[in-house]
Coordinates of C-alpha atoms in Angstrom, one line a residue:
X8 CA 19.2 9.3 -9.5
X9 CA 16.0 10.2 -11.4
X10 CA 15.9 13.1 -13.8
X11 CA 12.9 14.9 -15.1
X12 CA 13.0 12.8 -18.2
X13 CA 13.0 9.5 -16.3
X14 CA 9.3 9.1 -15.7
X15 CA 7.8 5.6 -15.5
X16 CA 5.0 4.7 -17.8
X17 CA 2.8 2.1 -16.0
X18 CA -0.3 0.4 -17.1
X19 CA -3.6 1.7 -15.8
X20 CA -6.1 -1.1 -15.1
X21 CA -9.7 -0.2 -14.6
X22 CA -11.1 -1.9 -11.4
X23 CA -14.8 -1.9 -12.5
X24 CA -13.9 -3.6 -15.8
X25 CA -11.7 -6.1 -14.0
X26 CA -14.5 -6.8 -11.5
X27 CA -16.8 -7.5 -14.5
X28 CA -14.2 -9.9 -15.9
X29 CA -13.5 -7.9 -19.0
X30 CA -11.1 -10.0 -21.0
X31 CA -9.1 -7.1 -22.3
X32 CA -8.6 -5.6 -18.9
X33 CA -7.5 -9.0 -17.5
X34 CA -4.9 -9.4 -20.3
X35 CA -3.6 -5.9 -19.5
X36 CA -3.4 -6.8 -15.8
X37 CA -1.5 -10.0 -16.5
X38 CA 1.0 -8.3 -18.8
X39 CA 1.7 -5.6 -16.1
X40 CA 2.3 -8.3 -13.5
X41 CA 4.6 -10.3 -15.7
X42 CA 6.7 -7.3 -16.7
X43 CA 7.1 -4.4 -14.3
X44 CA 5.0 -6.0 -11.6
X45 CA 3.6 -2.6 -10.7
X46 CA 0.5 -0.8 -12.1
X47 CA -2.2 1.7 -11.4
X48 CA -5.7 0.5 -10.5
X49 CA -8.3 3.1 -11.4
X50 CA -11.1 3.3 -8.8
X51 CA -13.0 6.2 -10.2
X52 CA -16.6 5.7 -11.4
X53 CA -16.6 2.3 -9.7
X54 CA -18.4 0.6 -6.8
X55 CA -15.5 1.9 -4.6
X56 CA -16.3 5.6 -5.0
X57 CA -16.8 6.1 -1.3
X58 CA -13.1 5.7 -0.7
X59 CA -12.5 9.2 -2.1
X60 CA -14.4 10.7 0.8
X61 CA -13.1 8.3 3.5
X62 CA -9.3 8.7 2.8
X63 CA -9.1 12.4 3.5
X64 CA -11.0 11.9 6.7
X65 CA -8.6 9.1 7.8
X66 CA -5.6 11.3 7.0
X67 CA -7.0 14.2 9.1
X68 CA -7.7 11.8 12.0
X69 CA -4.3 10.3 11.6
X70 CA -2.6 13.7 11.8
X71 CA -4.5 14.3 15.1
X72 CA -3.1 11.0 16.5
X73 CA 0.4 11.3 15.2
X74 CA 0.9 14.8 16.5
X75 CA 0.0 13.8 20.1
X76 CA 3.0 13.6 22.5
X77 CA 5.1 10.5 22.1
X78 CA 4.5 9.5 25.7
X79 CA 0.8 10.1 25.7
X80 CA -1.5 7.2 26.9
X81 CA -3.1 6.7 23.4
X82 CA 0.3 6.0 21.8
X83 CA 1.9 4.0 24.7
X84 CA -1.2 1.8 24.9
X85 CA -1.0 1.2 21.1
X86 CA 2.6 0.0 21.2
X87 CA 3.2 -3.7 20.4
X88 CA 6.8 -4.5 20.9
X89 CA 8.5 -7.0 18.6
X90 CA 6.0 -6.8 15.8
X91 CA 4.7 -4.3 13.2
X92 CA 1.2 -4.2 14.6
X93 CA 0.0 -1.1 16.4
X94 CA 1.9 2.2 16.8
X95 CA 5.6 2.6 16.0
X96 CA 7.8 5.7 15.9
X97 CA 11.0 5.4 13.7
X98 CA 13.6 7.8 12.6
X99 CA 11.8 10.5 10.6
X100 CA 8.4 8.7 10.5
X101 CA 5.6 7.1 12.5
X102 CA 3.0 4.6 11.6
X103 CA -0.1 2.8 13.0
X104 CA -0.8 -0.6 11.6
X105 CA -4.2 -2.4 12.0
X106 CA -4.3 -6.1 11.8
X107 CA -7.1 -6.9 9.3
X108 CA -8.1 -10.3 10.9
X109 CA -8.3 -9.1 14.4
X110 CA -10.2 -6.0 13.3
X111 CA -12.7 -8.0 11.4
X112 CA -13.3 -10.3 14.4
X113 CA -13.9 -7.3 16.7
X114 CA -10.7 -8.0 18.7
X115 CA -8.8 -4.8 17.7
X116 CA -9.1 -1.7 20.0
X117 CA -8.6 1.5 18.1
X118 CA -7.0 4.6 19.8
X119 CA -9.6 7.0 21.1
X120 CA -8.7 9.5 18.4
X121 CA -9.6 7.0 15.7
X122 CA -12.8 5.6 17.3
X123 CA -15.1 8.4 16.0
X124 CA -14.0 7.5 12.4
X125 CA -14.4 3.8 12.8
X126 CA -17.0 3.7 9.9
X127 CA -14.4 5.2 7.5
X128 CA -11.8 2.7 8.6
X129 CA -14.3 -0.2 8.2
X130 CA -15.1 0.9 4.6
X131 CA -11.4 1.4 3.7
X132 CA -10.3 -2.0 5.0
X133 CA -13.2 -3.7 3.2
X134 CA -12.6 -1.7 0.0
X135 CA -8.9 -2.4 -0.2
X136 CA -9.3 -6.0 0.7
X137 CA -11.9 -6.6 -2.0
X138 CA -9.9 -4.6 -4.5
X139 CA -6.6 -6.5 -4.0
X140 CA -8.3 -9.9 -3.7
X141 CA -10.1 -9.2 -7.0
X142 CA -6.8 -8.3 -8.7
X143 CA -5.0 -11.4 -7.5
X144 CA -7.9 -13.7 -8.1
X145 CA -8.0 -12.6 -11.8
X146 CA -4.3 -12.6 -12.4
X147 CA -3.9 -16.0 -10.8
X148 CA -6.8 -17.5 -12.6
X149 CA -5.5 -16.2 -15.9
X150 CA -2.0 -17.5 -15.2
X151 CA -3.0 -20.9 -13.8
X152 CA -1.5 -20.1 -10.3
X153 CA -3.0 -21.7 -7.3
X154 CA -3.0 -19.4 -4.2
X155 CA -4.8 -20.9 -1.2
X156 CA -4.0 -17.7 0.7
X157 CA -6.6 -15.9 -1.3
X158 CA -9.4 -16.1 1.3
X159 CA -11.6 -13.6 3.1
X160 CA -11.8 -15.8 6.2
X161 CA -10.5 -13.7 9.1
X162 CA -10.5 -16.7 11.4
X163 CA -7.4 -18.0 9.7
X164 CA -4.6 -15.8 11.0
X165 CA -2.6 -13.8 8.5
X166 CA -0.3 -10.8 8.4
X167 CA -2.6 -8.7 6.2
X168 CA -2.9 -5.2 7.5
X169 CA -3.8 -1.5 6.9
X170 CA -0.9 0.8 7.6
X171 CA -1.2 4.5 8.2
X172 CA 2.0 6.4 7.6
X173 CA 3.0 9.9 8.9
X174 CA 6.2 11.6 7.8
X175 CA 7.0 15.0 9.2
X176 CA 8.8 17.7 7.1
X177 CA 12.4 16.5 7.8
X178 CA 13.7 15.5 4.4
X179 CA 14.9 17.6 1.4
X180 CA 13.1 16.9 -1.9
X181 CA 14.5 13.9 -3.6
X182 CA 16.2 12.4 -0.6
X183 CA 16.0 8.6 -0.4
X184 CA 14.0 7.7 2.6
X185 CA 13.7 4.0 2.1
X186 CA 16.4 2.4 -0.1
X187 CA 15.6 0.0 -2.9
X188 CA 13.8 -3.2 -1.8
X189 CA 11.0 -5.6 -2.8
X190 CA 8.0 -6.3 -0.6
X191 CA 7.3 -9.5 1.2
X192 CA 3.9 -11.1 1.0
X193 CA 1.5 -11.4 -1.9
X194 CA 0.9 -7.8 -3.0
X195 CA 1.0 -4.2 -1.8
X196 CA -1.6 -1.5 -2.4
X197 CA -0.5 2.2 -1.9
X198 CA -2.8 5.2 -1.7
X199 CA -0.7 8.2 -2.5
X200 CA -1.2 11.8 -3.7
X201 CA 2.5 12.8 -4.0
X202 CA 5.4 11.7 -6.1
X203 CA 7.4 9.4 -3.7
X204 CA 8.0 6.1 -5.5
X205 CA 10.8 5.3 -7.9
X206 CA 11.6 2.1 -9.9
X207 CA 15.0 1.3 -11.4
X208 CA 16.0 1.4 -15.0
X209 CA 17.4 -1.8 -16.4
X210 CA 20.1 -2.2 -19.1
X211 CA 19.8 -4.3 -22.3
X212 CA 20.9 -7.4 -20.4
X213 CA 18.1 -6.9 -17.8
X214 CA 20.5 -5.8 -15.1
X215 CA 19.5 -3.1 -12.6
X216 CA 21.3 0.2 -13.2
X217 CA 21.9 3.1 -10.8
X218 CA 19.3 5.2 -12.6
X219 CA 15.7 5.5 -11.5
X220 CA 12.3 6.4 -12.9
X221 CA 9.8 8.4 -10.9
X222 CA 6.3 6.9 -10.7
X223 CA 3.9 9.9 -11.2
X224 CA 0.6 10.4 -9.5
X225 CA -2.6 9.3 -11.4
X226 CA -5.7 10.9 -10.1
X227 CA -8.3 8.4 -8.9
X228 CA -5.9 5.4 -8.9
X229 CA -4.0 3.4 -6.3
X230 CA -0.6 1.9 -7.0
X231 CA -0.3 -1.9 -6.7
X232 CA 2.8 -4.0 -6.9
X233 CA 3.4 -7.8 -6.8
X234 CA 5.4 -8.9 -3.8
X235 CA 8.0 -11.7 -3.2
X236 CA 5.8 -14.6 -2.1
X237 CA 3.4 -14.3 -5.1
X238 CA 6.4 -14.0 -7.4
X239 CA 7.8 -17.2 -5.9
X240 CA 4.5 -19.1 -6.1
X241 CA 4.3 -18.1 -9.8
X242 CA 7.7 -19.7 -10.5
X243 CA 9.0 -16.2 -11.3
X244 CA 6.4 -15.6 -14.0
X245 CA 5.0 -12.6 -12.0
X246 CA 7.5 -9.9 -11.1
X247 CA 8.1 -8.6 -7.6
X248 CA 8.9 -4.9 -8.1
X249 CA 12.1 -3.4 -7.0
X250 CA 11.3 0.2 -5.8
X251 CA 12.4 2.9 -3.4
X252 CA 10.8 5.8 -1.5
X253 CA 12.0 9.4 -1.9
X254 CA 10.9 12.7 -0.4
X255 CA 8.4 14.5 -2.8
X256 CA 9.4 17.6 -4.7
X257 CA 8.5 21.1 -3.5
X258 CA 8.7 22.6 0.1
X259 CA 9.2 20.2 3.0
X260 CA 5.9 19.3 4.5
X261 CA 4.0 16.6 6.3
X262 CA 3.3 13.5 4.1
X263 CA 0.6 11.0 4.7
X264 CA 0.1 7.6 3.2
X265 CA -2.0 4.5 3.4
X266 CA -0.7 1.0 2.6
X267 CA -2.7 -2.2 2.4
X268 CA -0.4 -5.2 2.8
X269 CA -1.8 -8.6 1.6
X270 CA 0.3 -11.1 3.3
X271 CA 0.0 -14.9 3.5
X272 CA -1.1 -17.1 6.3
X273 CA 1.3 -17.4 9.2
X274 CA 3.1 -20.7 9.2

């Protein structure tokens, strides 16, 4: 379990400095990816400032969609059986996942509730895609790693997606909602405003223990972690982060989240 003293200290990488190819910031990024594999990316005072107005709007719109009856036409029409895309209801959570490629090509139909906020969704997908592509481009260039999947071409099918999460107030604070795991794909970007992520503590031999560190919230920053396929392509030099999801502290309440999943081409 995690105690009040077990708080993770992660590197904070500045996006604007990274986009301007600041050598010090790139070095900090590479070090974070080679050690913990998880870091904060500060988006404040950057060309991505619009995101701070768009995300609350998307959360509000998402709540309007997720609180609709489960059997309503908007939700049933958004179901895609056998794949993560579209609307899904699980035990204690719901999500709606937008395929980035289909969306960029104008082939994705949003539920009616989301349609009036299409501009916000456009900007958010473009922002997160540019951010995570910049991060991986710089870390791969600095590390000498060739990743052909780093492309903005939406005509080449991939599993890259924007996922909106909705978790109703069902779990007691600290309850493990998603047990420890690593992510598949190249990297994951998480927009969050509550303490929900934990990473394990390792012993002197580098073995994972049963103790956990809580990842605190950093205002103006998103959380990014390296995923399995990028770690594999780096020959293990980059670290795919073990992490788990817990219910935030305080009274039980609705929790919203947005995840951007950068995943390789389909084979």
